Amino acid sequence: MANAGDILPPASGRSGVRRLSSIVATRDDLAKGPVVVTPPKHLMVPSEAHETAIAIELARRNVQNDSRSLSDTPPSTPPVTQVTDAYAFAFDIDGVLIRGGKPIPEAVEAMRILNGQNEYGVKVPYIFVTNGGGKTEQERCLDLSRQLEIEVSPGQFICGHTPMREMAERYGTVLVVGGQGEKCRHVAEGYGFRDVVTPGDIIKDNKDTTPFRKLTNDEAMSSRARNFNQFEIEAIFVFADSRDWAGDQQIILDLMMSKNGRLGTRSETFDEGPPVFFSHNDVVWSTGHELTRIGMGALRASLEAMFKAVTGKEIKTIAYGKPQIGTFQFATRLLQQWRKDTHGINAPPETVYFVGDTPESDIRGTNEFNTSSENTWYSILVRTGVYKDGTTPKFEPKTTVDNVLDAVHHGMKREFAKSLRKKTGLVGTIEESAIHE
């Protein structure tokens, strides 16, 4: 039986990429170079999902590690592949593939179809773009591999806080908020932030910071002792949903009203505090509950309202994730690097089908990015998450379907019709609705 650290030769012939068991692999295992996470049944023989997983993992590393632009390096000779380069899918996770920690039934079949079990005889590349935070891309990869029992790589995941890694060199001491335990600190340190503090560290230094919030024994053990009178916090990053709204808001508000991020001080002008960044702006999101639950966007709105109530001034915080353009730009760069590596074409796929459940982030972001992108971003709304059938979405998708399986069928049928039209030139023989823009 292969163990979590074994290097097994992939079918594509690329060496040096480890294939790790989704059952026994850990976050540390995934941090040691390019990896693909796979259910144990596929450890010895790569699954149909392997080729896409490994190719996007390597493309992701090229995007993150190479400071040159994509146009600076010539395409290499592409390998023979069954994977189409003409289009790709991008999926939200919660409410599209997973709900309440469990797979949405049609999600498993949708992945099988993309990985080659379809009438068209092709494999379709795909990535996952989620506003969910508080975990590394590696941990999300492990979760989804276990939930859907598919072979995936960390490179296929873009979280709301993924673009924040680009600010690691800009700031020294930063406050990271949200998530369970020390996970967000680990995420930030993994991104290269040099000095990361948490609300727990601040409460440990001064227990009166949050009168009604006391650290548990475990929290006190994991929090790091330091004298915050001697440090200035240069930026605040909300990486994941807060588990303690009252305490976290008190600490963030203290810093927003401080002199240059020094706790225990008050600015006379209330414009000297550190900037505040949120990994996304979803006000609600889909969980196992029958009704949507409030999310990070609600915390952002609450903080801005409290700041105005206390100071009388407006404050503008900054949000990443969907619908912000940076997330879609990063996804485009990743898919362009993948296409260049695998097909020798230095351009993103002609069409990216984005499948989401939230009109205000998924659909809005896709539609707005489509107006300026060099390729087509095509929005598909599903009825398995935030959006409820019978309501009118504030931002209209290109199409609305019942579930992710229907979304995959729609996109593949549309691409087949486009391909057939190009080959035959006989528009009248093709169902126009399949290629309607």
Coordinates of C-alpha atoms in Angstrom, one line a residue:
M1 CA 0.0 0.0 0.0
A2 CA 1.4 3.4 -1.0
N3 CA 1.8 5.9 1.8
A4 CA 1.0 9.6 1.8
G5 CA 4.5 10.7 0.7
D6 CA 5.1 8.2 -2.1
I7 CA 6.0 9.6 -5.5
L8 CA 4.0 7.6 -8.1
P9 CA 4.5 8.1 -11.8
P10 CA 1.5 9.7 -13.4
A11 CA 0.0 8.5 -16.6
S12 CA 1.0 11.8 -18.3
G13 CA 4.6 11.1 -17.7
R14 CA 5.4 14.2 -15.6
S15 CA 7.8 13.2 -12.9
G16 CA 8.3 14.7 -9.4
V17 CA 4.6 15.2 -8.7
R18 CA 3.5 13.4 -5.6
R19 CA 0.1 11.6 -5.5
L20 CA -1.3 11.7 -2.0
S21 CA -4.1 9.7 -0.4
S22 CA -7.0 11.9 0.5
I23 CA -7.5 9.9 3.7
V24 CA -4.1 10.1 5.3
A25 CA -2.5 13.2 3.7
T26 CA -2.1 16.3 5.9
R27 CA -1.7 20.0 5.2
D28 CA 2.0 19.7 5.8
D29 CA 2.3 16.9 3.2
L30 CA 0.6 19.1 0.6
A31 CA 3.0 22.0 1.3
K32 CA 6.0 20.1 0.1
G33 CA 5.9 20.7 -3.6
P34 CA 3.5 19.9 -6.5
V35 CA 0.9 17.3 -5.5
V36 CA -2.3 15.6 -6.6
V37 CA -4.8 14.4 -3.9
T38 CA -6.6 11.2 -4.8
P39 CA -9.0 8.7 -3.2
P40 CA -7.1 5.6 -2.1
K41 CA -8.8 3.5 -4.8
H42 CA -7.0 5.6 -7.5
L43 CA -3.5 5.7 -5.8
M44 CA -1.9 3.0 -7.9
V45 CA -3.7 3.8 -11.1
P46 CA -4.5 7.4 -11.9
S47 CA -8.1 8.2 -12.5
E48 CA -9.6 10.1 -15.5
A49 CA -9.3 13.3 -13.5
H50 CA -5.6 13.0 -13.1
E51 CA -4.5 14.8 -16.3
T52 CA -6.4 17.9 -15.5
A53 CA -5.5 17.9 -11.9
I54 CA -1.7 17.7 -12.5
A55 CA -1.6 20.1 -15.4
I56 CA -3.4 22.9 -13.5
E57 CA -1.3 22.2 -10.4
L58 CA 1.9 22.8 -12.4
A59 CA 0.3 25.8 -14.2
R60 CA -0.5 27.3 -10.8
R61 CA 3.0 27.0 -9.6
N62 CA 4.3 28.7 -12.8
V63 CA 1.9 31.6 -12.3
Q64 CA 2.9 32.1 -8.6
N65 CA 6.6 31.5 -9.0
D66 CA 7.5 33.1 -12.3
S67 CA 7.7 36.9 -12.2
R68 CA 7.8 37.0 -16.0
S69 CA 4.6 37.7 -17.9
L70 CA 2.9 35.0 -19.9
S71 CA 4.0 36.6 -23.1
D72 CA 7.7 36.6 -22.1
T73 CA 8.1 32.9 -22.4
P74 CA 7.4 30.9 -25.6
P75 CA 5.0 28.0 -25.5
S76 CA 6.6 24.5 -25.3
T77 CA 5.7 21.6 -27.5
P78 CA 2.3 20.4 -26.1
P79 CA 1.8 16.7 -25.2
V80 CA -0.9 14.6 -26.8
T81 CA -4.1 15.1 -24.8
Q82 CA -7.8 14.3 -24.8
V83 CA -8.5 17.5 -22.8
T84 CA -10.1 20.3 -24.8
D85 CA -8.5 23.7 -24.8
A86 CA -11.5 25.6 -26.2
Y87 CA -13.4 26.0 -23.0
A88 CA -13.3 25.3 -19.3
F89 CA -15.6 25.3 -16.2
A90 CA -15.2 27.3 -13.0
F91 CA -17.3 26.2 -10.0
D92 CA -18.3 27.8 -6.8
I93 CA -18.3 25.2 -4.1
D94 CA -20.9 25.8 -1.4
G95 CA -24.4 25.6 -2.8
V96 CA -23.1 24.2 -6.2
L97 CA -21.1 21.1 -5.4
I98 CA -21.4 20.9 -1.6
R99 CA -24.1 21.8 0.9
G100 CA -23.8 21.5 4.6
G101 CA -20.5 19.6 4.2
K102 CA -22.2 16.9 2.0
P103 CA -22.0 16.5 -1.8
I104 CA -25.0 17.7 -3.8
P105 CA -26.1 14.5 -5.5
E106 CA -25.6 15.6 -9.1
A107 CA -22.1 16.9 -8.4
V108 CA -20.4 13.5 -8.5
E109 CA -21.9 12.7 -11.9
A110 CA -21.0 16.2 -13.2
M111 CA -17.4 15.6 -12.4
R112 CA -17.4 12.2 -14.1
I113 CA -18.8 13.8 -17.3
L114 CA -16.1 16.5 -17.3
N115 CA -13.5 13.8 -16.8
G116 CA -14.4 12.0 -20.0
Q117 CA -17.5 10.0 -19.4
N118 CA -19.6 11.8 -22.0
E119 CA -20.9 11.4 -25.5
Y120 CA -18.5 13.9 -27.0
G121 CA -15.3 11.9 -26.2
V122 CA -13.5 14.9 -24.5
K123 CA -12.3 15.9 -21.1
V124 CA -13.0 19.4 -20.0
P125 CA -10.6 21.4 -17.6
Y126 CA -12.1 22.9 -14.5
I127 CA -11.2 25.0 -11.5
F128 CA -12.9 25.9 -8.2
V129 CA -13.4 29.5 -7.3
T130 CA -14.9 30.0 -3.8
N131 CA -15.4 32.9 -1.4
G132 CA -15.0 30.4 1.4
G133 CA -11.9 31.1 3.5
G134 CA -10.2 30.1 6.7
K135 CA -8.4 27.2 5.1
T136 CA -5.5 26.9 2.8
E137 CA -6.1 25.8 -0.8
Q138 CA -4.4 22.5 0.2
E139 CA -7.0 21.9 3.0
R140 CA -9.9 22.7 0.6
C141 CA -8.4 20.3 -1.9
L142 CA -8.3 17.5 0.7
D143 CA -11.9 18.3 1.7
L144 CA -13.3 18.2 -1.8
S145 CA -11.4 15.1 -2.8
R146 CA -12.9 13.3 0.2
Q147 CA -16.4 14.7 -0.4
L148 CA -16.6 14.0 -4.1
E149 CA -14.1 11.1 -4.2
I150 CA -12.2 12.6 -7.1
E151 CA -8.6 13.3 -7.9
V152 CA -7.8 17.0 -7.5
S153 CA -4.9 19.3 -6.9
P154 CA -4.5 22.5 -4.7
G155 CA -3.7 24.4 -7.9
Q156 CA -7.3 24.0 -9.0
F157 CA -8.6 26.1 -6.0
I158 CA -8.9 29.8 -5.8
C159 CA -10.2 31.1 -2.4
G160 CA -11.4 34.6 -1.6
H161 CA -8.1 35.3 0.2
T162 CA -5.9 33.7 -2.5
P163 CA -5.1 37.1 -4.1
M164 CA -4.1 38.5 -0.7
R165 CA -0.8 36.5 -0.9
E166 CA 0.4 39.3 -3.2
M167 CA 0.3 41.8 -0.3
A168 CA 2.6 39.7 2.0
E169 CA 5.7 41.8 1.1
R170 CA 3.8 45.1 1.5
Y171 CA 2.9 44.8 5.2
G172 CA 4.9 43.8 8.3
T173 CA 2.7 43.1 11.4
V174 CA -0.8 42.2 10.4
L175 CA -4.0 41.1 12.2
V176 CA -5.8 38.1 10.7
V177 CA -9.4 37.5 11.8
G178 CA -11.9 34.6 11.4
G179 CA -11.9 30.9 11.1
Q180 CA -11.4 28.1 13.6
G181 CA -8.5 28.2 16.0
E182 CA -5.1 29.1 14.4
K183 CA -6.0 28.1 10.8
C184 CA -6.1 31.7 9.5
R185 CA -2.8 32.4 11.0
H186 CA -1.4 29.4 9.2
V187 CA -2.9 30.5 5.9
A188 CA -1.4 33.9 6.2
E189 CA 2.0 32.6 7.2
G190 CA 1.8 30.2 4.3
Y191 CA 1.2 33.1 2.0
G192 CA 4.5 34.7 3.2
F193 CA 3.2 37.3 5.8
R194 CA 6.1 37.8 8.2
D195 CA 4.4 38.7 11.4
V196 CA 0.8 37.5 11.9
V197 CA -1.3 38.2 15.1
T198 CA -4.8 37.1 15.9
P199 CA -7.5 38.4 18.2
G200 CA -6.5 35.7 20.7
D201 CA -3.0 37.2 20.9
I202 CA -4.5 40.6 21.7
I203 CA -6.9 39.3 24.3
K204 CA -4.1 37.3 25.9
D205 CA -2.1 40.5 26.3
N206 CA -5.0 42.4 27.8
K207 CA -8.0 40.4 28.9
D208 CA -10.1 43.5 29.3
T209 CA -10.0 44.2 25.6
T210 CA -13.2 42.2 25.2
P211 CA -15.2 42.3 28.5
F212 CA -17.5 39.4 27.6
R213 CA -15.0 37.2 25.7
K214 CA -12.6 35.0 27.6
L215 CA -10.1 32.7 26.0
T216 CA -10.5 28.9 26.5
N217 CA -7.6 27.0 27.8
D218 CA -6.8 25.8 24.3
E219 CA -7.0 29.3 22.9
A220 CA -4.8 30.6 25.7
M221 CA -2.2 27.9 24.9
S222 CA -2.1 28.6 21.2
S223 CA -2.3 32.4 21.4
R224 CA 1.1 34.1 21.3
A225 CA 2.2 36.4 24.1
R226 CA 3.5 39.9 23.2
N227 CA 3.3 43.5 24.4
F228 CA 1.1 45.3 21.9
N229 CA 2.1 48.7 23.3
Q230 CA 5.3 48.2 21.4
F231 CA 3.9 47.2 18.0
E232 CA 1.9 48.9 15.2
I233 CA -0.5 46.7 13.2
E234 CA -0.1 47.8 9.6
A235 CA -3.2 46.0 8.1
I236 CA -6.2 43.9 9.0
F237 CA -7.2 40.9 7.0
V238 CA -10.5 39.1 7.5
F239 CA -9.7 35.7 6.0
A240 CA -12.8 33.8 7.1
D241 CA -16.2 34.3 8.8
S242 CA -15.8 35.5 12.4
R243 CA -16.7 33.0 15.2
D244 CA -17.0 35.8 17.7
W245 CA -18.6 38.9 16.1
A246 CA -18.6 41.0 19.3
G247 CA -15.0 40.4 20.2
D248 CA -13.6 40.6 16.7
Q249 CA -15.5 43.8 15.9
Q250 CA -14.3 45.4 19.1
I251 CA -10.7 44.7 18.2
I252 CA -11.1 45.8 14.6
L253 CA -12.9 48.9 15.6
D254 CA -10.2 49.8 18.2
L255 CA -7.6 49.5 15.4
M256 CA -9.6 51.5 12.9
M257 CA -9.8 54.4 15.4
S258 CA -6.2 54.1 16.5
K259 CA -3.1 56.1 15.7
N260 CA -1.2 54.2 13.1
G261 CA -2.4 50.8 14.3
R262 CA -1.2 51.1 17.9
L263 CA -3.6 49.5 20.3
G264 CA -4.7 51.6 23.3
T265 CA -4.5 54.8 21.3
R266 CA -7.2 57.0 19.7
S267 CA -6.8 59.1 16.6
E268 CA -8.1 62.6 16.9
T269 CA -9.1 62.6 13.2
F270 CA -10.1 58.9 13.0
D271 CA -8.3 58.5 9.7
E272 CA -5.0 57.1 10.8
G273 CA -5.9 53.4 11.3
P274 CA -4.7 50.5 9.2
P275 CA -6.6 49.4 6.1
V276 CA -9.1 46.6 6.5
F277 CA -9.4 43.8 3.8
F278 CA -12.1 41.2 3.6
S279 CA -11.7 38.0 1.6
H280 CA -15.2 38.4 0.2
N281 CA -18.4 40.4 0.5
D282 CA -21.2 37.7 0.6
V283 CA -23.9 38.9 2.9
V284 CA -25.5 35.5 2.9
W285 CA -24.4 32.0 2.0
S286 CA -25.8 28.5 1.7
T287 CA -25.3 25.9 4.4
G288 CA -27.1 22.8 5.6
H289 CA -29.9 25.0 7.0
E290 CA -33.0 25.4 4.9
L291 CA -32.5 29.2 5.0
T292 CA -29.4 31.2 4.0
R293 CA -27.1 32.3 6.8
I294 CA -25.3 35.6 7.2
G295 CA -21.7 35.8 6.0
M296 CA -18.7 38.0 5.9
G297 CA -20.4 40.8 3.9
A298 CA -22.7 41.3 6.9
L299 CA -19.8 41.7 9.2
R300 CA -18.3 44.2 6.8
A301 CA -21.5 46.2 6.7
S302 CA -21.8 46.1 10.5
L303 CA -18.2 47.4 11.0
E304 CA -18.7 50.3 8.6
A305 CA -22.0 51.2 10.3
M306 CA -20.5 51.0 13.8
F307 CA -17.5 53.2 12.8
K308 CA -19.8 55.9 11.5
A309 CA -22.0 55.6 14.6
V310 CA -19.0 56.1 16.9
T311 CA -16.9 58.6 14.9
G312 CA -19.5 60.3 12.7
K313 CA -17.3 59.5 9.7
E314 CA -17.5 57.2 6.7
I315 CA -14.9 54.4 6.4
K316 CA -14.3 52.4 3.3
T317 CA -13.0 48.8 3.7
I318 CA -11.8 46.7 0.8
A319 CA -13.2 43.3 -0.3
Y320 CA -11.6 40.6 -2.5
G321 CA -13.3 37.4 -3.7
K322 CA -16.3 37.4 -6.0
P323 CA -17.6 39.7 -7.5
Q324 CA -14.3 41.6 -7.3
I325 CA -12.4 41.6 -10.6
G326 CA -9.0 40.5 -9.1
T327 CA -10.4 37.0 -8.5
F328 CA -11.5 36.5 -12.1
Q329 CA -8.2 38.0 -13.4
F330 CA -6.2 35.5 -11.4
A331 CA -8.4 32.6 -12.7
T332 CA -7.9 33.8 -16.2
R333 CA -4.1 33.9 -15.7
L334 CA -4.2 30.4 -14.3
L335 CA -6.2 29.0 -17.2
Q336 CA -4.0 30.8 -19.7
Q337 CA -0.9 29.3 -18.2
W338 CA -2.6 25.9 -18.3
R339 CA -3.5 26.2 -21.9
K340 CA 0.0 27.4 -22.8
D341 CA 1.6 24.5 -21.0
T342 CA -0.8 21.8 -22.3
H343 CA -1.7 23.0 -25.8
G344 CA 1.0 25.5 -26.7
I345 CA -1.5 28.4 -27.1
N346 CA -0.7 31.5 -25.1
A347 CA -4.3 32.6 -24.5
P348 CA -7.0 31.7 -22.1
P349 CA -9.7 29.2 -23.2
E350 CA -12.2 30.9 -25.5
T351 CA -15.1 30.4 -23.1
V352 CA -15.2 29.9 -19.3
Y353 CA -18.5 28.6 -17.9
F354 CA -18.9 29.9 -14.3
V355 CA -21.4 27.9 -12.3
G356 CA -22.6 29.6 -9.1
D357 CA -25.6 29.9 -6.7
T358 CA -25.3 33.5 -5.6
P359 CA -26.5 36.2 -8.1
E360 CA -24.9 39.0 -6.1
S361 CA -21.3 37.5 -6.2
D362 CA -21.1 34.6 -8.7
I363 CA -23.3 36.0 -11.5
R364 CA -22.5 39.7 -11.0
G365 CA -18.8 39.0 -11.0
T366 CA -18.9 36.8 -14.0
N367 CA -21.1 39.2 -16.0
E368 CA -19.0 42.3 -15.1
F369 CA -15.7 40.6 -15.8
N370 CA -17.1 39.4 -19.2
T371 CA -17.5 43.0 -20.3
S372 CA -13.7 43.6 -20.2
S373 CA -12.1 40.1 -20.5
E374 CA -10.4 39.0 -23.7
N375 CA -12.3 35.7 -23.6
T376 CA -16.0 34.9 -22.9
W377 CA -17.1 34.3 -19.3
Y378 CA -20.6 32.7 -19.4
S379 CA -22.7 32.8 -16.2
I380 CA -24.8 29.8 -15.1
L381 CA -27.0 30.0 -12.0
V382 CA -28.1 26.9 -10.1
R383 CA -31.1 26.4 -7.9
T384 CA -29.3 24.3 -5.2
G385 CA -28.0 27.2 -3.1
V386 CA -28.6 30.8 -2.2
Y387 CA -30.9 31.5 -5.2
K388 CA -34.4 30.3 -4.8
D389 CA -36.6 29.4 -7.8
G390 CA -39.5 31.8 -8.3
T391 CA -37.5 34.9 -7.4
T392 CA -36.0 37.4 -9.8
P393 CA -32.2 37.5 -9.4
K394 CA -30.8 41.0 -9.1
F395 CA -28.1 40.1 -11.6
E396 CA -29.3 38.0 -14.5
P397 CA -27.3 34.9 -15.6
K398 CA -26.9 33.7 -19.2
T399 CA -29.0 30.7 -18.1
T400 CA -30.5 29.2 -15.0
V401 CA -30.6 25.4 -14.4
D402 CA -31.6 23.1 -11.6
N403 CA -28.2 21.8 -10.6
V404 CA -24.5 21.5 -11.5
L405 CA -25.1 18.5 -13.7
D406 CA -27.5 20.4 -15.8
A407 CA -25.0 23.3 -16.0
V408 CA -22.3 20.9 -17.3
H409 CA -24.7 19.4 -19.9
H410 CA -25.7 22.9 -21.0
G411 CA -22.1 24.1 -21.5
M412 CA -20.9 21.0 -23.3
K413 CA -23.9 20.9 -25.6
R414 CA -23.4 24.6 -26.4
E415 CA -19.7 24.0 -27.2
F416 CA -20.5 21.0 -29.4
A417 CA -23.0 23.0 -31.3
K418 CA -20.4 25.8 -31.8
S419 CA -17.8 23.4 -33.0
L420 CA -20.2 21.7 -35.4
R421 CA -21.2 25.1 -36.8
K422 CA -17.6 26.0 -37.4
K423 CA -16.9 22.7 -39.2
T424 CA -20.0 22.6 -41.3
G425 CA -21.0 26.2 -41.7
L426 CA -24.6 25.0 -41.7
V427 CA -26.1 27.2 -39.0
G428 CA -29.6 26.0 -39.9
T429 CA -28.8 22.4 -38.9
I430 CA -27.9 23.4 -35.4
E431 CA -30.2 24.3 -32.5
E432 CA -29.7 28.1 -32.2
S433 CA -30.6 28.1 -28.5
A434 CA -27.5 26.0 -27.8
I435 CA -25.2 28.7 -29.1
H436 CA -27.1 31.7 -28.1
E437 CA -24.8 34.3 -26.5

